């Protein structure tokens, strides 16, 4: 292939229509665009191989004769064929364009449901078989599908003897965005390698050509997942954010004062045992809160099958402000039908965030089911570590969603293959 | 025309903003020692120290319920 062939003007012996041959000596079969007759391009004058079949004619989405640029080289679309496979009584059809560059030879452009592949034949080192696929050029390709492909429509020129109803056995192997395909023919197996192209890339390649590209549906065998790389990137970002979260919050937790500023033990006397008119509410001595942060109020009482509570008010002696809260403990136990049981707790705590520094005291109003001793304590600026848990979960949500989307994409891809994902429900069905 | 890399970049930017918000909010919550506080009562008279019974807590009577 050292020189560009000349365009040869031919006449269809069936309908008399003009035919332009762009392949010259490489042309083996030419199909008349006017009547659909398949002609032997090597004969002179042209001989009819297959009579005209208007019903089988279609208009390719890329006009034959159009020039497109792929991988930096210009190719002319010279031939078009539609092929089909039948799987479980379901017919799948795709289209293939023959592209020709007089210096580089033949390439192919395939289209299925709006998914495009730029395909070149593999010469030299061929793929080698692996356990569940083949390896080629350092990559492993997983087996996707075997099928018997039947040519159902042809148009234009071909460098081989193309006929409708030709059947070849095909096998596809994928490593998105690349796909290897083999076709078993009488004279051996031919391999080709395809690279997935976005529809926009077809439009760019055939810049200025009026195209009628079909809309894209579903997920194709070697379509690159839009989620895989995003999922990986989000997991990396999530890991980085998690490290920052742990370092920052670890430092903040480490910096807490966590000091006890008040602790005292009191005796609660149940009203039935208390002198008449005895005031149960009382106040504590003043204690100072320094710095910033929360205040943790605690109540501890060793009660037995009873409860004890206290209305606790933290009062700022200087500003006249207060926070009201309540603490309650209750501990119950017993034996029921020979089984011992217990419930409740001797301790109760309540945390008030962002309490300003100052002099404070507590007003305590105890109540209870029985007289009991209890202890009230106050801690300043205690660490609250549990916020890390929802924070970590919040950081995980976007990467998890991307992973789920990626998994769904792969599921849809492999549902079209000879190796569809098996769900647990399918396995259950098989067991029945 | 929006390409895959454009939408990936947008998704990464959104996640970065989300991560900054999550880390920032968590740091803020830990630094102040919590998020939700009971309502602050103002105008508590100084006489409460001498007469604790004059103050009426929201937790008066019956079993005590946490929160307000």
Short mmCIF file of C-alpha atoms in Angstrom, two decimals:
data_model
loop_
_atom_site.label_atom_id
_atom_site.label_comp_id
_atom_site.label_asym_id
_atom_site.label_seq_id
_atom_site.Cartn_x
_atom_site.Cartn_y
_atom_site.Cartn_z
CA UNK A 1 0.00 0.00 0.00
CA UNK A 2 2.40 2.59 -1.15
CA UNK A 3 0.26 4.62 -3.45
CA UNK A 4 -3.24 6.03 -3.33
CA UNK A 5 -5.67 4.22 -5.59
CA UNK A 6 -7.56 6.14 -8.20
CA UNK A 7 -11.34 6.39 -8.03
CA UNK A 8 -12.71 3.99 -10.60
CA UNK A 9 -16.06 4.74 -12.26
CA UNK A 10 -18.17 1.64 -12.77
CA UNK A 11 -21.67 0.88 -13.96
CA UNK A 12 -24.06 -1.45 -12.21
CA UNK A 13 -25.02 -4.22 -14.64
CA UNK A 14 -28.34 -4.61 -12.83
CA UNK A 15 -29.74 -1.07 -12.77
CA UNK A 16 -27.23 0.93 -14.80
CA UNK A 17 -26.44 3.16 -11.85
CA UNK A 18 -23.02 4.75 -11.50
CA UNK A 19 -20.69 3.16 -8.94
CA UNK A 20 -17.47 4.73 -7.69
CA UNK A 21 -14.79 2.33 -6.54
CA UNK A 22 -12.41 3.91 -4.03
CA UNK A 23 -10.52 0.76 -3.11
CA UNK A 24 -9.12 0.00 -6.54
CA UNK A 25 -7.26 -3.29 -6.46
CA UNK A 26 -8.30 -3.96 -2.85
CA UNK A 27 -11.96 -3.98 -3.79
CA UNK A 28 -13.40 -7.49 -3.77
CA UNK A 29 -17.10 -6.84 -3.45
CA UNK A 30 -19.10 -3.76 -4.24
CA UNK A 31 -22.79 -3.23 -3.50
CA UNK A 32 -24.75 -0.86 -5.69
CA UNK A 33 -26.17 1.96 -3.61
CA UNK A 34 -29.03 2.40 -6.06
CA UNK A 35 -30.43 -1.10 -6.41
CA UNK A 36 -28.63 -3.10 -3.75
CA UNK A 37 -27.08 -5.67 -6.12
CA UNK A 38 -23.92 -7.30 -4.80
CA UNK A 39 -21.25 -7.26 -7.50
CA UNK A 40 -17.88 -8.92 -7.98
CA UNK A 41 -15.49 -5.95 -8.09
CA UNK A 42 -12.67 -8.09 -9.50
CA UNK A 43 -14.62 -8.89 -12.65
CA UNK A 44 -14.61 -6.68 -15.69
CA UNK A 45 -17.31 -6.01 -16.60
CA UNK A 46 -18.90 -6.31 -13.15
CA UNK A 47 -20.64 -9.58 -12.48
CA UNK A 48 -23.70 -9.80 -10.28
CA UNK A 49 -23.04 -12.02 -7.27
CA UNK A 50 -26.41 -11.46 -5.59
CA UNK A 51 -29.42 -9.94 -7.24
CA UNK A 52 -30.85 -6.62 -6.13
CA UNK A 53 -32.72 -6.60 -2.84
CA UNK A 54 -34.38 -3.25 -2.27
CA UNK A 55 -36.06 -4.52 0.87
CA UNK A 56 -32.71 -5.08 2.52
CA UNK A 57 -31.42 -1.60 1.81
CA UNK A 58 -30.93 0.96 4.56
CA UNK A 59 -29.30 4.36 4.78
CA UNK A 60 -26.14 4.27 6.93
CA UNK A 61 -25.96 6.81 9.76
CA UNK A 62 -22.66 7.98 8.26
CA UNK A 63 -22.90 8.56 4.49
CA UNK A 64 -20.52 6.35 2.54
CA UNK A 65 -17.76 8.41 0.99
CA UNK A 66 -17.49 10.62 4.10
CA UNK A 67 -14.06 11.27 5.52
CA UNK A 68 -13.35 11.12 9.21
CA UNK A 69 -10.23 11.60 11.31
CA UNK A 70 -9.34 8.92 13.84
CA UNK A 71 -6.19 8.89 15.91
CA UNK A 72 -4.92 11.73 13.74
CA UNK A 73 -5.36 9.95 10.40
CA UNK A 74 -8.05 10.48 7.78
CA UNK A 75 -10.17 7.55 6.69
CA UNK A 76 -12.94 7.27 4.17
CA UNK A 77 -16.08 5.30 4.94
CA UNK A 78 -16.33 2.96 1.93
CA UNK A 79 -18.50 0.08 3.10
CA UNK A 80 -21.28 -0.67 5.53
CA UNK A 81 -22.80 -3.86 6.76
CA UNK A 82 -25.38 -4.77 9.34
CA UNK A 83 -24.93 -7.96 11.31
CA UNK A 84 -26.96 -9.73 13.92
CA UNK A 85 -26.75 -12.37 16.54
CA UNK A 86 -29.61 -14.25 18.12
CA UNK A 87 -29.35 -15.05 21.81
CA UNK A 88 -32.24 -16.77 23.57
CA UNK A 89 -34.54 -15.83 20.66
CA UNK A 90 -33.54 -12.20 21.14
CA UNK A 91 -32.09 -10.48 18.06
CA UNK A 92 -29.20 -8.05 18.54
CA UNK A 93 -28.10 -6.02 15.51
CA UNK A 94 -25.10 -3.81 15.02
CA UNK A 95 -23.55 -1.96 12.15
CA UNK A 96 -19.98 -1.87 10.87
CA UNK A 97 -18.38 0.69 8.59
CA UNK A 98 -15.31 -0.16 6.54
CA UNK A 99 -12.84 2.74 6.76
CA UNK A 100 -10.01 3.06 4.30
CA UNK A 101 -6.78 4.99 4.23
CA UNK A 102 -4.59 4.17 1.22
CA UNK A 103 -1.42 4.38 3.33
CA UNK A 104 -2.66 2.75 6.53
CA UNK A 105 -5.13 0.23 5.15
CA UNK A 106 -8.47 -0.73 6.62
CA UNK A 107 -10.06 0.15 9.92
CA UNK A 108 -13.62 -0.40 11.08
CA UNK A 109 -16.19 1.55 12.96
CA UNK A 110 -18.89 -0.42 14.75
CA UNK A 111 -22.13 0.91 16.20
CA UNK A 112 -24.58 -0.84 18.48
CA UNK A 113 -27.43 1.02 20.16
CA UNK A 114 -25.54 4.29 19.75
CA UNK A 115 -22.27 2.86 21.14
CA UNK A 116 -19.27 3.27 18.85
CA UNK A 117 -15.92 1.49 18.53
CA UNK A 118 -12.93 2.30 16.37
CA UNK A 119 -11.48 -1.07 15.38
CA UNK A 120 -8.21 -2.11 13.81
CA UNK A 121 -7.04 -5.59 12.88
CA UNK A 122 -4.40 -7.17 15.08
CA UNK A 123 -1.30 -8.23 13.22
CA UNK A 124 1.83 -9.79 14.61
CA UNK A 125 1.56 -10.95 18.22
CA UNK A 126 -1.90 -12.33 18.86
CA UNK A 127 -3.79 -12.52 22.15
CA UNK A 128 -3.04 -15.54 24.30
CA UNK A 129 -5.61 -17.54 26.21
CA UNK A 130 -6.03 -17.02 29.96
CA UNK A 131 -8.27 -18.72 32.51
CA UNK A 132 -11.33 -16.59 31.90
CA UNK A 133 -10.27 -14.54 28.92
CA UNK A 134 -7.19 -13.57 26.96
CA UNK A 135 -4.15 -11.37 27.52
CA UNK A 136 -2.79 -8.94 24.99
CA UNK A 137 -0.22 -6.15 25.16
CA UNK A 138 0.13 -6.51 28.91
CA UNK A 139 -3.59 -6.32 29.65
CA UNK A 140 -6.05 -9.03 30.59
CA UNK A 141 -9.35 -9.11 28.74
CA UNK A 142 -12.28 -10.92 30.30
CA UNK A 143 -14.44 -13.06 28.09
CA UNK A 144 -17.72 -11.33 27.35
CA UNK A 145 -19.65 -13.21 24.71
CA UNK A 146 -19.56 -15.87 22.00
CA UNK A 147 -22.02 -15.65 19.16
CA UNK A 148 -22.67 -16.55 15.55
CA UNK A 149 -22.86 -13.26 13.66
CA UNK A 150 -24.92 -13.18 10.48
CA UNK A 151 -24.54 -10.45 7.87
CA UNK A 152 -27.99 -9.21 6.96
CA UNK A 153 -27.35 -6.00 4.99
CA UNK A 154 -24.39 -4.68 3.01
CA UNK A 155 -23.64 -1.50 1.11
CA UNK A 156 -20.57 -0.05 -0.57
CA UNK A 157 -17.19 -1.67 -1.09
CA UNK A 158 -15.44 -4.39 0.82
CA UNK A 159 -11.95 -5.85 0.67
CA UNK A 160 -13.38 -9.30 1.17
CA UNK A 161 -16.15 -11.28 -0.43
CA UNK A 162 -19.13 -10.13 1.55
CA UNK A 163 -22.52 -11.72 1.16
CA UNK A 164 -25.75 -11.44 3.02
CA UNK A 165 -26.37 -14.38 5.33
CA UNK A 166 -22.64 -14.96 5.81
CA UNK A 167 -22.20 -16.42 9.29
CA UNK A 168 -19.02 -16.27 11.37
CA UNK A 169 -18.36 -17.28 14.96
CA UNK A 170 -17.31 -14.32 17.05
CA UNK A 171 -15.89 -13.98 20.54
CA UNK A 172 -15.54 -10.74 22.45
CA UNK A 173 -13.21 -10.00 25.37
CA UNK A 174 -13.30 -6.72 27.27
CA UNK A 175 -11.06 -4.53 29.37
CA UNK A 176 -12.96 -1.21 29.15
CA UNK A 177 -12.50 0.95 27.18
CA UNK A 178 -10.88 -1.67 24.93
CA UNK A 179 -12.38 -4.79 23.41
CA UNK A 180 -10.77 -7.67 21.59
CA UNK A 181 -12.80 -9.62 19.09
CA UNK A 182 -12.03 -12.78 17.20
CA UNK A 183 -13.81 -14.12 14.14
CA UNK A 184 -13.42 -17.72 13.10
CA UNK A 185 -13.40 -18.09 9.34
CA UNK A 186 -12.51 -20.85 6.93
CA UNK A 187 -8.94 -19.63 6.59
CA UNK A 188 -8.37 -19.16 10.32
CA UNK A 189 -9.09 -16.76 13.13
CA UNK A 190 -8.74 -13.03 12.77
CA UNK A 191 -8.37 -10.74 15.75
CA UNK A 192 -9.24 -7.10 16.06
CA UNK A 193 -8.99 -4.53 18.81
CA UNK A 194 -11.63 -1.86 19.37
CA UNK A 195 -11.51 1.35 21.37
CA UNK A 196 -14.75 2.78 22.69
CA UNK A 197 -15.71 6.18 21.31
CA UNK A 198 -18.22 8.62 22.73
CA UNK A 199 -20.86 9.77 20.20
CA UNK A 200 -19.37 13.26 20.46
CA UNK A 201 -16.08 11.87 19.18
CA UNK A 202 -17.83 10.51 16.08
CA UNK A 203 -19.32 13.95 15.44
CA UNK A 204 -15.88 15.53 15.85
CA UNK A 205 -14.22 12.90 13.64
CA UNK A 206 -16.68 13.52 10.81
CA UNK A 207 -16.66 17.28 11.25
CA UNK A 208 -18.99 18.92 8.75
CA UNK A 209 -20.67 15.68 7.63
CA UNK A 210 -24.44 15.41 8.05
CA UNK A 211 -24.74 12.43 10.40
CA UNK A 212 -27.83 10.71 11.67
CA UNK A 213 -26.40 9.11 14.78
CA UNK A 214 -28.74 6.87 16.74
CA UNK A 215 -29.34 7.72 20.39
CA UNK A 216 -27.29 5.76 22.91
CA UNK A 217 -29.07 3.14 25.00
CA UNK A 218 -27.90 0.84 27.76
CA UNK A 219 -24.35 -0.08 28.67
CA UNK A 220 -22.00 -1.52 26.06
CA UNK A 221 -19.46 -4.28 26.61
CA UNK A 222 -16.39 -2.03 26.68
CA UNK A 223 -18.04 1.25 27.60
CA UNK A 224 -15.88 2.89 30.25
CA UNK A 225 -17.77 3.27 33.49
CA UNK A 226 -18.36 6.93 34.33
CA UNK A 227 -18.44 5.90 37.99
CA UNK A 228 -15.37 3.70 38.38
CA UNK A 229 -12.73 6.42 38.35
CA UNK A 230 -14.99 8.83 40.26
CA UNK A 231 -15.63 6.18 42.89
CA UNK A 232 -11.89 5.55 43.31
CA UNK A 233 -11.20 9.29 43.51
CA UNK A 234 -13.96 9.89 46.05
CA UNK A 235 -12.68 7.03 48.22
CA UNK A 236 -9.21 8.60 48.15
CA UNK A 237 -10.64 12.00 49.01
CA UNK A 238 -12.74 10.38 51.74
CA UNK A 239 -9.64 8.76 53.19
CA UNK A 240 -7.82 12.08 53.17
CA UNK A 241 -10.81 13.85 54.73
CA UNK A 242 -11.04 11.10 57.36
CA UNK A 243 -7.39 11.58 58.29
CA UNK A 244 -7.91 15.35 58.55
CA UNK A 245 -11.05 14.76 60.63
CA UNK A 246 -9.28 12.42 63.04
CA UNK A 247 -6.23 14.67 63.38
CA UNK A 248 -8.24 17.86 63.86
CA UNK A 249 -10.85 16.41 66.18
CA UNK A 250 -8.26 14.30 67.99
CA UNK A 251 -6.33 17.49 68.74
CA UNK A 252 -9.51 19.29 69.82
CA UNK A 253 -10.51 16.39 72.08
CA UNK A 254 -7.01 16.25 73.53
CA UNK A 255 -7.19 19.99 74.35
CA UNK A 256 -10.32 19.67 76.56
CA UNK A 257 -9.86 20.66 80.22
CA UNK A 258 -12.06 17.82 81.46
CA UNK A 259 -11.77 19.07 85.04
CA UNK A 260 -14.16 18.45 87.90
CA UNK A 261 -15.23 21.79 89.39
CA UNK A 262 -17.84 20.63 91.87
CA UNK A 263 -18.83 17.44 93.65
CA UNK A 264 -20.96 16.91 96.72
CA UNK A 265 -23.04 14.19 98.30
CA UNK A 266 -26.48 14.82 99.76
CA UNK A 267 -29.23 12.90 101.47
CA UNK A 268 -32.70 12.94 99.98
CA UNK A 269 -35.44 12.46 102.58
CA UNK A 270 -38.73 11.28 101.17
CA UNK A 271 -41.55 13.76 102.05
CA UNK A 272 -43.35 11.14 104.15
CA UNK A 273 -40.29 11.06 106.40
CA UNK A 274 -39.46 14.76 106.23
CA UNK A 275 -40.57 17.38 108.76
CA UNK A 276 -43.62 19.36 107.65
CA UNK A 277 -42.78 22.41 105.52
CA UNK A 278 -39.21 21.28 104.94
CA UNK A 279 -37.90 22.84 101.72
CA UNK A 280 -36.23 20.20 99.57
CA UNK A 281 -34.71 22.61 97.01
CA UNK A 282 -31.32 24.03 97.91
CA UNK A 283 -28.35 25.73 96.30
CA UNK A 284 -24.69 24.74 96.24
CA UNK A 285 -21.68 26.89 96.99
CA UNK A 286 -20.24 28.95 94.12
CA UNK A 287 -17.76 27.33 91.79
CA UNK A 288 -15.79 28.91 88.97
CA UNK A 289 -15.91 27.84 85.34
CA UNK A 290 -12.83 28.88 83.41
CA UNK A 291 -12.02 28.78 79.74
CA UNK A 292 -14.66 27.60 77.33
CA UNK A 293 -16.60 24.50 76.46
CA UNK A 294 -19.39 22.50 77.94
CA UNK A 295 -20.57 21.67 81.46
CA UNK A 296 -21.36 18.08 82.31
CA UNK A 297 -23.81 17.59 85.17
CA UNK A 298 -23.90 14.17 86.79
CA UNK A 299 -26.19 12.53 89.32
CA UNK A 300 -25.35 9.26 91.02
CA UNK A 301 -27.57 7.50 93.51
CA UNK A 302 -27.49 3.91 94.69
CA UNK A 303 -31.20 3.25 94.64
CA UNK A 304 -32.81 -0.15 94.89
CA UNK A 305 -36.04 -0.70 93.01
CA UNK A 306 -36.67 3.01 93.18
CA UNK A 307 -35.96 6.18 91.34
CA UNK A 308 -34.44 9.47 92.32
CA UNK A 309 -34.42 12.62 90.29
CA UNK A 310 -33.37 16.18 90.63
CA UNK A 311 -34.27 19.35 88.85
CA UNK A 312 -30.85 20.89 88.39
CA UNK A 313 -30.40 24.53 87.43
CA UNK A 314 -26.97 25.87 86.53
CA UNK A 315 -27.10 29.53 87.50
CA UNK A 316 -24.58 32.19 86.46
CA UNK A 317 -24.26 34.22 89.67
CA UNK A 318 -22.86 37.28 87.87
CA UNK A 319 -25.11 37.55 84.83
CA UNK A 320 -28.35 36.17 86.25
CA UNK A 321 -28.74 33.56 83.54
CA UNK A 322 -29.51 29.90 84.02
CA UNK A 323 -29.86 26.54 82.27
CA UNK A 324 -32.60 24.26 83.56
CA UNK A 325 -32.32 20.55 83.23
CA UNK A 326 -33.27 17.40 85.03
CA UNK A 327 -31.43 14.23 85.97
CA UNK A 328 -32.99 10.98 87.01
CA UNK A 329 -31.68 7.59 88.01
CA UNK A 330 -33.61 4.42 88.60
CA UNK A 331 -32.51 0.90 89.18
CA UNK A 332 -34.87 -2.06 89.31
CA UNK A 333 -34.17 -5.75 89.63
CA UNK A 334 -35.91 -8.95 90.60
CA UNK A 335 -36.53 -12.57 89.82
CA UNK A 336 -39.24 -13.55 87.38
CA UNK A 337 -40.02 -17.22 86.75
CA UNK A 338 -36.64 -18.19 88.12
CA UNK A 339 -34.81 -15.68 85.91
CA UNK A 340 -33.13 -12.72 87.56
CA UNK A 341 -33.43 -9.43 85.78
CA UNK A 342 -32.34 -5.85 86.21
CA UNK A 343 -32.81 -2.58 84.37
CA UNK A 344 -31.96 1.08 84.73
CA UNK A 345 -28.85 2.80 85.98
CA UNK A 346 -27.37 4.43 89.06
CA UNK A 347 -25.96 7.30 86.96
CA UNK A 348 -27.39 10.09 84.86
CA UNK A 349 -25.60 12.89 83.04
CA UNK A 350 -26.53 15.94 81.04
CA UNK A 351 -24.22 18.08 78.99
CA UNK A 352 -24.74 21.81 78.37
CA UNK A 353 -22.56 23.04 75.49
CA UNK A 354 -20.78 26.39 75.19
CA UNK A 355 -21.23 27.62 78.74
CA UNK A 356 -19.34 30.90 79.18
CA UNK A 357 -16.75 31.26 81.95
CA UNK A 358 -17.93 32.74 85.23
CA UNK A 359 -19.03 32.01 88.78
CA UNK A 360 -21.85 29.52 88.99
CA UNK A 361 -23.88 27.60 91.49
CA UNK A 362 -26.49 24.87 91.23
CA UNK A 363 -30.04 24.93 92.43
CA UNK A 364 -31.03 21.34 93.11
CA UNK A 365 -34.60 20.20 93.70
CA UNK A 366 -34.53 16.45 94.43
CA UNK A 367 -37.47 14.12 94.20
CA UNK A 368 -37.71 10.39 94.53
CA UNK A 369 -39.63 7.30 95.38
CA UNK A 370 -37.63 6.70 98.54
CA UNK A 371 -35.04 8.35 100.71
CA UNK A 372 -31.53 7.89 99.31
CA UNK A 373 -28.06 9.31 99.26
CA UNK A 374 -26.98 10.92 96.03
CA UNK A 375 -23.99 12.71 94.59
CA UNK A 376 -24.03 15.65 92.22
CA UNK A 377 -20.89 16.56 90.29
CA UNK A 378 -19.97 19.13 87.67
CA UNK A 379 -17.23 18.76 85.09
CA UNK A 380 -15.97 21.51 82.85
CA UNK A 381 -15.09 21.14 79.17
CA UNK A 382 -15.48 17.40 78.78
CA UNK A 383 -14.59 15.72 75.46
CA UNK A 384 -17.48 14.63 73.24
CA UNK A 385 -15.96 12.06 70.92
CA UNK A 386 -19.10 10.42 69.59
CA UNK A 387 -19.60 13.20 67.01
CA UNK A 388 -16.81 11.50 65.06
CA UNK A 389 -19.09 8.57 64.24
CA UNK A 390 -21.79 10.49 62.32
CA UNK A 391 -19.03 12.60 60.76
CA UNK A 392 -17.26 9.52 59.42
CA UNK A 393 -20.58 8.15 58.17
CA UNK A 394 -21.31 11.48 56.47
CA UNK A 395 -17.91 11.34 54.74
CA UNK A 396 -18.60 7.78 53.58
CA UNK A 397 -21.97 8.53 51.96
CA UNK A 398 -20.75 10.08 48.65
CA UNK A 399 -18.05 7.42 47.96
CA UNK A 400 -20.55 4.70 48.86
CA UNK A 401 -23.11 6.18 46.47
CA UNK A 402 -20.48 6.34 43.70
CA UNK A 403 -19.51 2.72 44.40
CA UNK A 404 -23.13 1.62 44.26
CA UNK A 405 -23.58 3.47 40.97
CA UNK A 406 -20.38 1.88 39.65
CA UNK A 407 -21.57 -1.57 40.71
CA UNK A 408 -24.92 -0.98 39.05
CA UNK A 409 -23.17 0.09 35.84
CA UNK A 410 -21.04 -3.07 35.83
CA UNK A 411 -24.11 -5.16 36.59
CA UNK A 412 -25.87 -3.74 33.54
CA UNK A 413 -22.76 -4.33 31.43
CA UNK A 414 -22.42 -7.99 32.36
CA UNK A 415 -26.13 -8.69 32.14
CA UNK A 416 -25.59 -8.47 28.37
CA UNK A 417 -22.78 -11.02 28.43
CA UNK A 418 -22.45 -14.79 28.59
CA UNK A 419 -21.61 -14.31 32.27
CA UNK A 420 -24.52 -12.39 33.80
CA UNK A 421 -24.19 -11.61 37.51
CA UNK A 422 -26.05 -14.14 39.62
CA UNK A 423 -28.12 -12.70 42.43
CA UNK A 424 -28.79 -14.59 45.64
CA UNK A 425 -32.48 -14.79 44.70
CA UNK A 426 -31.50 -16.46 41.41
CA UNK A 427 -29.46 -18.98 43.36
CA UNK A 428 -32.41 -19.59 45.66
CA UNK A 429 -34.61 -20.15 42.64
CA UNK A 430 -32.12 -22.65 41.29
CA UNK A 431 -32.21 -24.55 44.55
CA UNK A 432 -35.95 -25.01 44.36
CA UNK B 1 -20.79 20.29 25.99
CA UNK B 2 -20.36 18.65 29.39
CA UNK B 3 -17.74 15.89 29.32
CA UNK B 4 -17.20 13.09 31.79
CA UNK B 5 -14.13 14.82 33.21
CA UNK B 6 -16.18 18.00 33.72
CA UNK B 7 -18.87 16.16 35.65
CA UNK B 8 -16.18 14.29 37.63
CA UNK B 9 -14.53 17.57 38.49
CA UNK B 10 -17.87 18.98 39.64
CA UNK B 11 -18.55 15.88 41.73
CA UNK B 12 -15.11 16.08 43.32
CA UNK B 13 -15.58 19.78 44.05
CA UNK B 14 -18.96 19.11 45.64
CA UNK B 15 -17.48 16.32 47.74
CA UNK B 16 -14.62 18.56 48.79
CA UNK B 17 -17.14 21.19 49.94
CA UNK B 18 -19.14 18.46 51.72
CA UNK B 19 -16.02 17.12 53.44
CA UNK B 20 -14.96 20.60 54.56
CA UNK B 21 -18.46 21.19 55.96
CA UNK B 22 -18.50 17.84 57.77
CA UNK B 23 -15.02 18.24 59.24
CA UNK B 24 -15.69 21.88 60.13
CA UNK B 25 -19.05 21.17 61.76
CA UNK B 26 -17.61 18.26 63.72
CA UNK B 27 -14.68 20.35 64.92
CA UNK B 28 -17.07 23.16 65.88
CA UNK B 29 -19.32 20.75 67.82
CA UNK B 30 -16.39 19.15 69.65
CA UNK B 31 -14.85 22.52 70.44
CA UNK B 32 -18.04 23.87 72.05
CA UNK B 33 -18.72 20.57 73.76
CA UNK B 34 -21.98 19.75 72.06
CA UNK B 35 -24.61 21.12 69.74
CA UNK B 36 -27.97 21.36 71.43
CA UNK B 37 -28.34 23.29 74.67
CA UNK B 38 -31.37 23.79 76.89
CA UNK B 39 -32.95 27.18 76.58
CA UNK B 40 -31.09 29.82 78.52
CA UNK B 41 -33.21 31.47 81.23
CA UNK B 42 -32.46 35.14 81.83
CA UNK B 43 -33.27 37.48 84.69
CA UNK B 44 -32.71 35.00 87.49
CA UNK B 45 -32.86 37.10 90.71
CA UNK B 46 -29.89 37.02 93.05
CA UNK B 47 -32.32 36.18 95.87
CA UNK B 48 -32.43 32.58 94.64
CA UNK B 49 -29.21 31.92 96.51
CA UNK B 50 -30.94 32.84 99.77
CA UNK B 51 -34.34 31.45 98.90
CA UNK B 52 -33.99 28.49 96.49
CA UNK B 53 -37.70 27.77 96.72
CA UNK B 54 -38.49 31.08 95.03
CA UNK B 55 -37.12 29.82 91.72
CA UNK B 56 -39.50 27.81 89.62
CA UNK B 57 -37.68 25.29 87.44
CA UNK B 58 -39.39 23.85 84.42
CA UNK B 59 -38.82 20.52 86.12
CA UNK B 60 -41.21 21.08 88.96
CA UNK B 61 -43.48 18.28 90.08
CA UNK B 62 -43.92 14.68 89.07
CA UNK B 63 -41.27 12.63 87.43
CA UNK B 64 -38.58 14.61 85.80
CA UNK B 65 -38.40 14.75 82.04
CA UNK B 66 -35.15 15.69 80.43
CA UNK B 67 -35.09 18.63 78.11
CA UNK B 68 -37.46 21.46 78.06
#
